Amino acid sequence: MSRKQPPPPLAPSLTAAIIASYKGERLSKFYHGTGTATFINGQVYAGTFWMGHMHGKGRIVWPDGIVYEGDFDYDELSGHAKYSWPDGSVYEGGVLHGLRHGLGRFSQGDVAYDGEWVDGREHGVGTKVYDATKGIAYEGDWRDGLRDGAGIMRYGKKLVYKGSWIRDMKTGRGCMQWLDRAETYDGGWLEDHQHGFGVHTWKVGKLKNREHRYEGEFANGVRDGYGVFYYASGARYEGHWEDNVKHGLGLFFFEDGTIYEGQFDNDHMVDANDNKPKNAELAPTMILYVDDLVKGTEKEKARGVKAAQNAVLRANTDLRLVYRHYATRAGASAVLTSGPPTSDNHLDLMEMRELWRFSAECRLHNVTMGKLDRYLLVIRNAQNKAVKKLRIQREKKRRHVHPRSIDAIETPREKWTDVHDPDRVILYREFCEILVRLAWDDALERGEVDMTVADAFTCLYEDKIHDHASARIEPMEALSLEVLDAPLQAIFRKYRDTLEPIFAKYARLDSDVAQQPENDIHISVRSFVLLLREFGAMGTMSVSALLALVRKPSEDDESDDDELDPFVLEADLIYPEFLEALTKVARAVMGVPSVPLPVTVAQYIHATFLRDKAPQYLRRNSFTRRQSSLVLGPVQE
């Protein structure tokens, strides 16, 4: 149906000037109805006319063999039509003023585009297949015939890019995956090159089962600027890069915990000997920075630390198996049967979310996700104190050093924007030190004030970690593990924009909010109870029953569920623990055995927070985008 006002009838004198012959229906002296017209330039039109104008349905063939078949709007090629070219190219879809416009599909040999068009060019959203046999295709935004906006480019079956484009080039934020070699780059791009901040992970070794990881700055496709490199061996480098190699000032943390700070030249340490301890051949193969846990004189502290290191080394083979088991994301059902690590069968890199799962499966009581995150921060800061000692030693080697220059040396600090980042890497040595600190805190909570740090670790290892797969998992603990799995994580991502502002709002209500670091957002159980009450989300559940769900059970928990525990009310929940608590409440309030838990949780969230119950403040999302990554895993397609 034409949107134009009908034009005046086309005068016969004008049609005679452009049409050589006509066969068909007429109305008086005008071409009107169905007919065929041959133009003086050789093109032929067959279709309907209206008072001398081509209008309605028709087919036009040009002398060069191009064919248009479809709608005509008072002599204009507009509407829905099909173009055919002599080389076999075909377009079918919307047309405006003779140009492809609107939705349409164009194919030319192996190339095909299906999507939106504007003025004859790909513009809007569409999919272009460059080679169907090889699987080369782009799906996403277009502008003026070029890839521009958000899109996915598949370079065959082995290479995929998902992210931002500007004028046909990868520019902005994007993720490239080399599927055949388990390599990923996620970060900034500029004109088809990695540029800006990014995270690059790839496999190394003969079996390609060891992982390197770089987090830092790129320029023109190579590491350039400041960055952190995590080696598959368990070592870590923090410092400057130039043209893909370590160059300039940097810190190198060896696998055993030894530290080098100084200049690098073309990937090499300028003077590694300055950082080697005396009698290096007698040094342990793993250094733990746990001096703060040991009391006594300097000699007693040294003996206590060495004893703790030896205790860890005695369990080294088993601990490496455990680390690798979780680092490779084997999941709860995997069995540790792959044998001891070798040079070719070593380690992937554990991330914080795997440490959370490890804690749950080993039934480490009184250990929250937030506590584990803060352990790593303590460990990194302890390493940084050792860096300060190195700096002081280096200054003292200089002649005529002024005491004030020693006092001016600062301890480097971790600059984490989010303490609870589930993607944060935990190296094997750091994993071991977390266990030592966890064991010591557990011993103190049990009143074992006379126990050594080494004995505390051995006790924890033998009771909880060694052969932990044989431990019986309680139903509530099994639910905690299910929260970490993909189906429930998909539900949390779906409702992220609803849940995150609620969490942020009630986190600000806690009395200790002024003391909360900006990068350590959490909510107290007291505020969680208030949240559920204000939203009417507890059903018939009592507060004591709610606390029984949320409370982390202790080893010898004989408390009466009917008694309110004030210490539970003041416990804190980070965002993933908040989601876990919601899941437990959802099952208690709405759970039906025949209904899958993810369905129950989705129904509970929708019924509680999305039925005109959300206060006005929740319409403004004050939660940072970085915090949104606390849903435990990346989005899976």
XYZ file of C-alpha atoms in Angstrom:
637
model
C 0.000 0.000 0.000
C 1.522 3.296 -1.101
C 2.012 6.045 1.448
C 2.254 8.678 -1.277
C -0.543 10.778 -2.643
C -1.446 9.601 -6.166
C 0.369 11.730 -8.764
C -1.361 13.195 -11.810
C -1.869 10.796 -14.717
C 1.214 10.435 -16.922
C 0.580 12.234 -20.205
C 0.650 9.993 -23.318
C 3.117 12.377 -24.941
C 5.589 11.694 -22.128
C 5.124 7.927 -22.176
C 5.653 7.972 -25.936
C 8.996 9.701 -25.395
C 10.366 6.983 -23.074
C 8.478 3.795 -24.055
C 9.124 2.169 -27.419
C 6.203 -0.269 -27.271
C 3.356 -1.266 -24.995
C 1.038 -4.263 -24.885
C -1.684 -4.405 -22.299
C -4.707 -2.802 -20.724
C -5.633 0.864 -20.994
C -8.073 3.297 -19.468
C -8.927 5.822 -22.102
C -5.582 6.985 -23.455
C -3.573 5.921 -20.377
C -1.726 2.669 -19.667
C -3.847 1.223 -16.867
C -4.108 -2.344 -15.592
C -1.791 -5.179 -16.593
C 0.683 -4.649 -19.386
C 4.211 -4.932 -20.756
C 6.271 -1.880 -21.708
C 9.597 -1.860 -23.544
C 11.572 1.307 -22.898
C 13.720 3.000 -25.516
C 16.874 2.173 -23.494
C 16.044 -1.541 -23.711
C 14.623 -2.253 -20.268
C 11.347 -4.167 -20.122
C 8.629 -3.794 -17.498
C 5.817 -6.311 -17.085
C 3.230 -5.684 -14.410
C 0.462 -3.356 -13.354
C 0.015 0.282 -14.345
C -2.017 3.100 -12.865
C -2.839 5.992 -15.192
C 0.454 5.585 -17.068
C 2.594 4.940 -13.970
C 4.208 1.636 -13.018
C 2.383 0.836 -9.792
C 1.611 -2.319 -7.815
C 3.342 -5.586 -8.643
C 5.731 -5.911 -11.517
C 8.959 -7.161 -13.010
C 11.612 -5.096 -14.734
C 14.604 -6.408 -16.697
C 17.516 -4.138 -17.625
C 19.690 -4.668 -20.709
C 22.646 -5.765 -18.548
C 20.576 -8.659 -17.192
C 19.669 -7.261 -13.769
C 16.106 -8.183 -12.771
C 13.818 -6.482 -10.240
C 10.605 -8.221 -9.273
C 8.268 -6.878 -6.629
C 6.536 -3.687 -5.544
C 6.353 -0.436 -7.528
C 5.165 2.815 -5.979
C 4.181 5.236 -8.758
C 7.283 4.518 -10.872
C 9.555 4.120 -7.826
C 11.083 0.778 -6.898
C 9.864 0.673 -3.291
C 8.324 -1.983 -1.053
C 9.216 -5.670 -0.955
C 11.086 -7.086 -3.922
C 13.703 -9.415 -5.299
C 16.813 -8.333 -7.199
C 18.720 -10.815 -9.349
C 22.102 -10.238 -11.013
C 23.682 -12.130 -13.928
C 26.482 -13.456 -11.691
C 23.905 -15.273 -9.549
C 23.698 -12.688 -6.778
C 20.234 -12.323 -5.244
C 18.638 -9.829 -2.887
C 15.181 -10.260 -1.408
C 13.650 -7.882 1.090
C 12.798 -4.240 1.595
C 13.500 -1.646 -1.110
C 13.211 2.147 -1.017
C 13.852 4.340 -4.079
C 15.511 1.396 -5.785
C 17.956 0.770 -2.936
C 18.006 -2.077 -0.440
C 16.285 -0.714 2.663
C 14.729 -2.369 5.713
C 15.011 -6.099 6.324
C 16.491 -8.190 3.566
C 18.824 -10.971 2.517
C 21.621 -10.657 -0.042
C 23.711 -13.560 -1.303
C 26.663 -13.554 -3.680
C 28.527 -16.805 -4.056
C 29.681 -17.931 -0.604
C 28.825 -14.543 0.927
C 25.356 -13.865 2.359
C 23.968 -11.037 4.496
C 20.652 -11.246 6.315
C 19.524 -8.226 8.286
C 18.801 -4.521 8.192
C 19.661 -2.138 5.336
C 19.635 1.646 4.895
C 20.150 3.337 1.510
C 21.635 0.246 -0.079
C 24.125 -0.557 2.697
C 24.161 -2.916 5.647
C 23.007 -0.755 8.543
C 21.483 -1.881 11.833
C 21.565 -5.474 13.037
C 22.454 -8.297 10.699
C 24.382 -11.489 10.059
C 26.935 -11.816 7.278
C 28.304 -15.208 6.299
C 31.597 -14.872 4.447
C 32.195 -18.591 3.959
C 29.599 -21.088 5.186
C 31.884 -24.069 4.587
C 34.679 -22.650 6.722
C 32.291 -21.134 9.267
C 33.418 -17.525 8.798
C 30.586 -15.172 9.804
C 29.737 -11.943 11.634
C 26.606 -11.292 13.671
C 25.898 -7.895 15.159
C 25.689 -4.176 14.457
C 26.403 -2.471 11.129
C 26.795 1.143 10.064
C 27.131 2.371 6.458
C 28.090 -1.088 5.228
C 30.749 -1.644 7.898
C 30.819 -3.625 11.127
C 30.223 -0.977 13.764
C 28.909 -1.464 17.303
C 28.638 -4.762 19.185
C 29.109 -8.003 17.309
C 30.454 -11.544 17.160
C 32.940 -12.526 14.449
C 33.656 -16.209 13.938
C 36.819 -16.931 11.964
C 36.018 -20.566 11.327
C 35.643 -23.085 14.114
C 38.818 -22.121 15.953
C 38.669 -18.355 16.468
C 35.866 -16.150 17.843
C 35.756 -12.437 18.678
C 32.901 -10.932 20.678
C 32.904 -7.241 21.397
C 33.014 -3.720 20.025
C 33.671 -2.602 16.430
C 34.264 0.806 14.855
C 34.365 1.192 11.049
C 35.032 -2.499 10.370
C 37.824 -2.817 12.951
C 37.903 -4.280 16.433
C 37.986 -1.203 18.665
C 36.802 -0.830 22.257
C 36.153 -3.723 24.656
C 36.177 -7.241 23.265
C 37.033 -10.883 23.894
C 38.974 -13.055 21.444
C 39.034 -16.827 21.922
C 41.374 -19.245 20.147
C 39.259 -22.345 20.735
C 41.761 -24.859 19.381
C 44.427 -23.873 21.895
C 42.370 -22.675 24.888
C 43.669 -19.115 24.556
C 41.653 -16.014 25.471
C 42.160 -12.260 25.387
C 39.551 -10.057 27.056
C 40.137 -6.321 27.134
C 40.734 -3.209 25.076
C 41.202 -3.061 21.300
C 42.237 -0.360 18.849
C 42.093 -0.855 15.077
C 42.232 -4.670 15.257
C 45.043 -4.780 17.859
C 44.965 -5.431 21.595
C 45.317 -1.985 23.139
C 44.708 -0.664 26.632
C 43.997 -2.886 29.643
C 43.370 -6.570 29.000
C 43.595 -10.106 30.369
C 45.373 -12.701 28.228
C 45.435 -16.400 29.156
C 46.973 -19.251 27.175
C 48.196 -22.817 27.588
C 51.815 -23.926 27.550
C 53.725 -27.196 27.889
C 53.875 -30.260 25.698
C 50.326 -31.251 26.621
C 49.068 -27.649 26.593
C 47.638 -28.102 30.083
C 49.549 -25.392 31.945
C 48.260 -21.851 31.950
C 49.995 -18.485 31.733
C 47.993 -15.342 32.468
C 48.758 -11.657 31.924
C 46.671 -8.804 33.323
C 47.777 -5.353 32.300
C 48.397 -2.850 29.558
C 48.765 -3.552 25.850
C 49.826 -1.334 22.954
C 49.537 -2.295 19.283
C 48.934 -5.949 20.086
C 51.777 -6.575 22.565
C 52.326 -6.229 26.309
C 53.441 -2.661 26.856
C 53.116 -0.572 30.018
C 52.344 -1.875 33.517
C 51.137 -5.434 33.957
C 51.048 -8.564 36.110
C 52.153 -11.905 34.643
C 51.079 -15.131 36.388
C 53.272 -18.051 35.347
C 52.018 -21.620 35.224
C 54.874 -22.519 37.554
C 53.342 -20.393 40.325
C 55.629 -17.377 39.897
C 54.371 -13.812 39.423
C 55.839 -10.671 37.839
C 54.522 -7.176 38.505
C 56.062 -4.273 36.675
C 56.745 -2.587 33.380
C 56.738 -4.090 29.910
C 58.051 -2.809 26.627
C 57.352 -4.425 23.274
C 56.170 -7.690 24.893
C 59.137 -8.181 27.272
C 59.838 -7.229 30.881
C 61.735 -3.969 30.749
C 62.212 -1.376 33.462
C 61.426 -1.600 37.172
C 59.596 -4.711 38.310
C 58.884 -7.221 41.069
C 59.331 -10.945 40.504
C 57.852 -13.383 43.022
C 59.387 -16.818 42.491
C 57.335 -19.964 42.951
C 58.846 -20.614 46.369
C 58.095 -17.068 47.578
C 61.554 -15.574 46.994
C 61.326 -11.980 45.776
C 63.399 -10.008 43.271
C 62.892 -6.275 42.947
C 64.905 -4.258 40.501
C 65.525 -3.420 36.884
C 64.770 -5.703 33.966
C 66.482 -5.328 30.612
C 64.952 -7.079 27.607
C 63.224 -9.719 29.791
C 66.254 -10.352 32.040
C 66.954 -9.368 35.651
C 69.769 -6.832 35.694
C 71.231 -8.071 38.988
C 69.430 -11.027 40.510
C 72.262 -11.629 43.003
C 71.291 -8.557 45.045
C 68.070 -10.263 46.062
C 69.376 -13.737 46.851
C 69.480 -14.603 50.558
C 72.693 -15.739 52.159
C 73.187 -19.521 52.153
C 70.606 -19.721 49.393
C 71.324 -23.404 48.966
C 69.870 -23.989 52.451
C 66.723 -21.936 51.827
C 63.405 -23.797 51.874
C 61.641 -24.526 48.625
C 58.598 -22.569 49.798
C 58.582 -19.310 51.739
C 55.579 -18.416 53.893
C 55.209 -14.835 55.096
C 53.549 -15.786 58.381
C 55.894 -14.074 60.837
C 52.898 -12.268 62.336
C 51.420 -15.596 63.489
C 54.472 -16.664 65.511
C 55.299 -15.206 68.925
C 58.711 -14.919 70.555
C 62.155 -13.594 69.731
C 63.424 -13.219 66.186
C 65.094 -16.641 66.383
C 61.931 -18.221 67.770
C 59.885 -16.590 65.034
C 62.290 -17.897 62.395
C 62.087 -21.438 63.815
C 58.277 -21.253 63.956
C 58.010 -20.056 60.369
C 60.444 -22.713 59.167
C 58.449 -25.411 60.981
C 55.277 -24.212 59.251
C 57.056 -24.269 55.886
C 58.253 -27.821 56.495
C 54.745 -28.901 57.507
C 53.402 -27.583 54.213
C 56.214 -29.230 52.245
C 55.410 -32.608 53.810
C 51.924 -32.338 52.305
C 53.179 -30.724 49.104
C 52.309 -33.519 46.661
C 48.761 -33.890 47.951
C 48.224 -30.127 48.123
C 49.345 -29.703 44.516
C 46.802 -32.317 43.464
C 44.086 -30.464 45.360
C 45.130 -27.125 43.860
C 45.179 -28.524 40.330
C 41.834 -30.255 40.865
C 40.102 -26.961 41.620
C 42.236 -24.814 39.315
C 41.167 -26.865 36.309
C 37.514 -26.349 37.323
C 37.005 -30.074 37.565
C 33.948 -29.585 39.753
C 32.612 -31.521 42.686
C 32.181 -34.776 40.790
C 35.784 -35.084 39.590
C 38.139 -37.593 41.180
C 41.796 -36.899 41.930
C 43.259 -39.800 40.011
C 45.583 -38.121 37.528
C 48.791 -38.744 39.439
C 51.364 -36.374 40.872
C 52.273 -33.197 38.988
C 55.254 -33.300 36.635
C 56.946 -30.688 34.467
C 54.403 -31.405 31.733
C 51.446 -32.184 33.985
C 51.559 -29.193 36.287
C 49.012 -26.576 37.298
C 46.365 -24.329 35.937
C 45.806 -21.109 37.862
C 43.221 -21.172 40.628
C 40.749 -18.306 40.803
C 38.891 -17.120 43.885
C 35.634 -18.834 42.897
C 37.439 -22.203 42.948
C 38.763 -21.464 46.434
C 35.179 -20.828 47.559
C 34.176 -24.237 46.201
C 37.178 -25.907 47.825
C 36.181 -24.452 51.206
C 32.610 -25.695 50.842
C 33.571 -29.197 49.732
C 36.176 -29.570 52.473
C 33.560 -28.433 55.010
C 35.808 -25.744 56.465
C 33.509 -24.470 59.209
C 33.450 -20.815 60.224
C 35.104 -19.860 56.925
C 33.111 -17.474 54.766
C 33.765 -16.425 51.188
C 34.565 -12.930 52.381
C 37.068 -14.247 54.909
C 38.901 -16.202 52.210
C 39.071 -13.107 50.012
C 40.547 -11.065 52.851
C 43.110 -13.787 53.600
C 44.554 -13.264 50.120
C 44.734 -9.511 50.674
C 46.621 -10.109 53.943
C 49.032 -12.440 52.133
C 49.713 -9.975 49.317
C 50.358 -7.215 51.847
C 52.712 -9.517 53.779
C 54.647 -10.093 50.561
C 54.777 -6.352 50.042
C 56.314 -5.892 53.495
C 59.072 -8.249 52.377
C 59.530 -6.026 49.333
C 60.077 -3.060 51.645
C 62.809 -5.004 53.464
C 64.530 -5.595 50.124
C 64.376 -1.890 49.349
C 65.889 -1.041 52.720
C 68.687 -3.579 52.204
C 69.438 -2.095 48.801
C 69.568 1.434 50.236
C 71.920 0.353 53.020
C 74.394 -0.987 50.457
C 74.856 2.508 49.125
C 77.562 4.705 50.589
C 76.652 7.723 52.708
C 72.998 6.702 52.931
C 70.969 9.209 54.927
C 68.646 7.808 57.647
C 65.773 9.838 56.247
C 66.023 8.010 52.937
C 65.411 4.770 54.833
C 62.402 6.250 56.625
C 60.981 7.437 53.304
C 60.777 3.909 51.878
C 57.149 2.876 51.678
C 55.501 -0.522 51.690
C 53.742 -1.178 48.365
C 50.012 -1.753 48.754
C 47.556 -3.821 46.765
C 45.250 -1.519 44.808
C 42.229 -3.766 44.460
C 39.047 -2.085 43.277
C 37.107 -5.097 44.541
C 38.361 -7.370 47.312
C 35.770 -10.001 46.398
C 36.605 -10.355 42.702
C 35.862 -14.014 41.815
C 38.329 -13.860 38.897
C 41.338 -13.002 41.069
C 44.202 -15.460 40.608
C 45.579 -17.371 43.597
C 49.016 -18.876 43.048
C 49.892 -22.236 44.581
C 52.155 -20.733 47.262
C 49.398 -18.277 48.200
C 46.907 -21.146 48.389
C 49.199 -22.898 50.873
C 49.634 -19.758 52.972
C 45.863 -19.241 53.059
C 45.549 -22.748 54.512
C 48.174 -21.970 57.152
C 46.442 -18.757 58.210
C 43.053 -20.446 58.170
C 44.398 -23.291 60.330
C 45.880 -20.864 62.853
C 42.661 -18.858 63.160
C 40.741 -22.100 63.599
C 43.103 -23.213 66.379
C 42.670 -19.902 68.210
C 38.885 -20.137 67.932
C 39.071 -23.591 69.519
C 41.199 -22.208 72.365
C 44.394 -24.008 71.301
C 46.611 -21.115 72.383
C 49.645 -23.343 73.025
C 49.548 -25.032 69.612
C 52.264 -24.112 67.114
C 51.421 -22.788 63.662
C 52.927 -25.924 62.119
C 50.799 -28.226 64.285
C 47.686 -26.167 63.560
C 48.256 -26.606 59.825
C 48.913 -30.342 60.161
C 45.719 -30.747 62.183
C 43.645 -28.918 59.567
C 45.257 -30.808 56.701
C 44.708 -34.244 58.220
C 41.161 -33.538 59.419
C 39.750 -31.588 56.487
C 41.877 -31.734 53.346
C 43.502 -35.154 53.137
C 40.927 -37.565 51.676
C 38.300 -34.835 51.924
C 36.259 -36.475 49.143
C 35.150 -39.157 51.621
C 33.505 -36.617 53.929
C 29.712 -36.766 54.103
C 28.055 -33.634 52.728
C 25.026 -32.399 54.646
C 21.940 -31.300 52.636
C 22.468 -27.607 53.394
C 26.132 -27.900 52.391
C 25.093 -29.572 49.141
C 22.816 -26.612 48.466
C 25.740 -24.227 48.995
C 27.628 -26.109 46.295
C 24.636 -26.066 43.954
C 24.556 -22.269 44.217
C 27.995 -22.211 42.558
C 26.808 -24.237 39.552
C 25.801 -22.834 36.160
C 21.968 -23.182 36.320
C 21.578 -21.019 39.430
C 24.271 -18.610 38.255
C 22.211 -18.041 35.103
C 19.228 -17.081 37.277
C 21.350 -14.627 39.270
C 22.603 -13.006 36.063
C 19.051 -12.679 34.796
C 17.944 -10.755 37.900
C 21.241 -8.937 38.497
C 19.828 -5.471 37.817
C 17.168 -6.108 40.467
C 19.289 -7.755 43.164
C 22.454 -5.646 43.077
C 20.798 -2.319 44.019
C 18.951 -4.036 46.867
C 22.212 -5.480 48.190
C 23.987 -2.108 47.907
C 21.149 -0.251 49.644
C 21.002 -2.514 52.689
C 24.808 -2.697 52.897
C 24.772 1.051 53.530
C 22.422 0.573 56.508
C 24.964 -1.301 58.628
C 26.438 0.468 61.633
C 30.015 -0.219 60.519
C 29.501 1.212 57.039
C 31.826 4.130 57.811
C 34.630 1.635 58.485
C 33.912 -0.434 55.374
C 36.521 0.039 52.631
C 34.969 1.031 49.324
C 36.342 -2.139 47.756
C 34.885 -4.456 50.437
C 31.098 -4.170 50.187
C 29.107 -6.537 52.414
C 25.803 -6.750 54.245
C 25.219 -7.919 57.821
C 22.849 -10.774 58.570
C 20.863 -8.260 60.650
C 20.325 -6.096 57.550
C 19.502 -9.207 55.521
C 16.725 -10.058 57.995
C 15.471 -6.464 57.765
C 15.502 -6.678 53.979
C 13.351 -9.824 53.945
C 10.934 -8.350 56.470
C 10.463 -5.116 54.531
C 9.796 -7.026 51.321
C 7.518 -9.523 53.068
C 9.757 -12.318 51.845
C 9.933 -14.623 54.887
C 6.536 -16.246 54.576
C 5.733 -17.962 57.869
C 9.409 -18.448 58.722
C 10.581 -17.172 62.110
C 13.751 -15.152 62.553
C 15.380 -17.998 64.464
C 14.597 -20.395 61.620
C 16.078 -17.903 59.166
C 19.256 -17.632 61.221
C 19.522 -21.406 61.261
C 19.541 -21.332 57.449
C 22.081 -18.534 57.135
C 24.393 -19.541 59.975
C 27.659 -21.183 58.997
C 27.725 -24.367 61.113
C 30.642 -24.908 63.469
C 32.433 -28.173 64.053
C 30.574 -28.997 67.265
C 27.349 -27.062 66.734
C 24.936 -27.924 69.514
C 23.120 -24.573 69.688
C 19.348 -24.453 69.988
C 17.794 -23.186 66.772
C 15.061 -21.494 68.813
C 17.590 -19.178 70.450
C 18.665 -16.008 68.689
C 22.426 -15.806 68.318
C 23.537 -12.150 68.343
C 26.878 -13.104 66.804
C 25.100 -14.543 63.771
C 23.201 -11.278 63.327
C 26.460 -9.326 63.091
C 28.113 -11.719 60.633
C 28.656 -10.266 57.175
C 27.646 -11.580 53.754
C 29.395 -10.579 50.551
C 27.298 -10.534 47.387
C 27.694 -14.237 46.438
C 26.814 -15.212 50.028
C 23.787 -12.920 49.834
C 22.677 -14.883 46.756
C 23.271 -18.158 48.590
C 21.172 -16.956 51.535
C 18.341 -15.939 49.182
C 18.476 -19.395 47.626
C 18.130 -21.097 51.005
C 15.186 -18.889 51.952
C 13.545 -19.462 48.562
C 13.702 -23.218 49.003
C 12.350 -22.988 52.560
C 9.480 -20.649 51.625
C 8.479 -21.877 48.159
C 10.353 -25.124 47.589
C 8.494 -28.069 46.066
C 10.478 -31.321 45.669
C 9.280 -31.823 42.095
C 10.334 -28.318 40.990
C 14.019 -27.737 40.111
C 15.778 -25.358 42.485
C 16.664 -22.766 39.780
C 12.966 -22.498 38.893
C 12.038 -22.054 42.558
C 14.657 -19.328 43.020
C 13.513 -17.467 39.901
C 9.889 -17.588 41.045
C 10.856 -16.394 44.531
C 12.913 -13.443 43.250
C 10.159 -12.378 40.868
C 7.392 -12.723 43.453
C 9.414 -10.914 46.123
C 11.138 -8.067 44.321
C 9.361 -7.492 41.000
C 5.664 -7.162 41.881
C 5.481 -3.446 42.598
C 7.303 -3.967 45.896
C 10.588 -2.283 45.030
C 11.018 1.127 46.719
C 11.787 4.202 44.627
C 15.514 4.115 45.394
C 15.878 0.741 43.678
C 15.081 2.302 40.325
C 18.485 3.972 40.403
C 21.252 1.432 40.117
C 24.000 2.741 42.366
C 25.908 -0.515 42.240
C 29.175 -0.358 40.302
C 29.520 -2.431 37.158
C 32.636 -4.048 38.558
C 30.601 -5.395 41.467
C 28.346 -7.143 38.966
C 31.144 -9.602 38.223
C 30.575 -11.063 41.680
C 28.057 -13.387 40.137
C 30.483 -16.230 40.242
C 31.129 -17.011 36.639
C 31.410 -15.490 33.179
C 28.387 -15.512 30.949
C 28.243 -18.693 28.938
C 26.687 -18.707 25.523
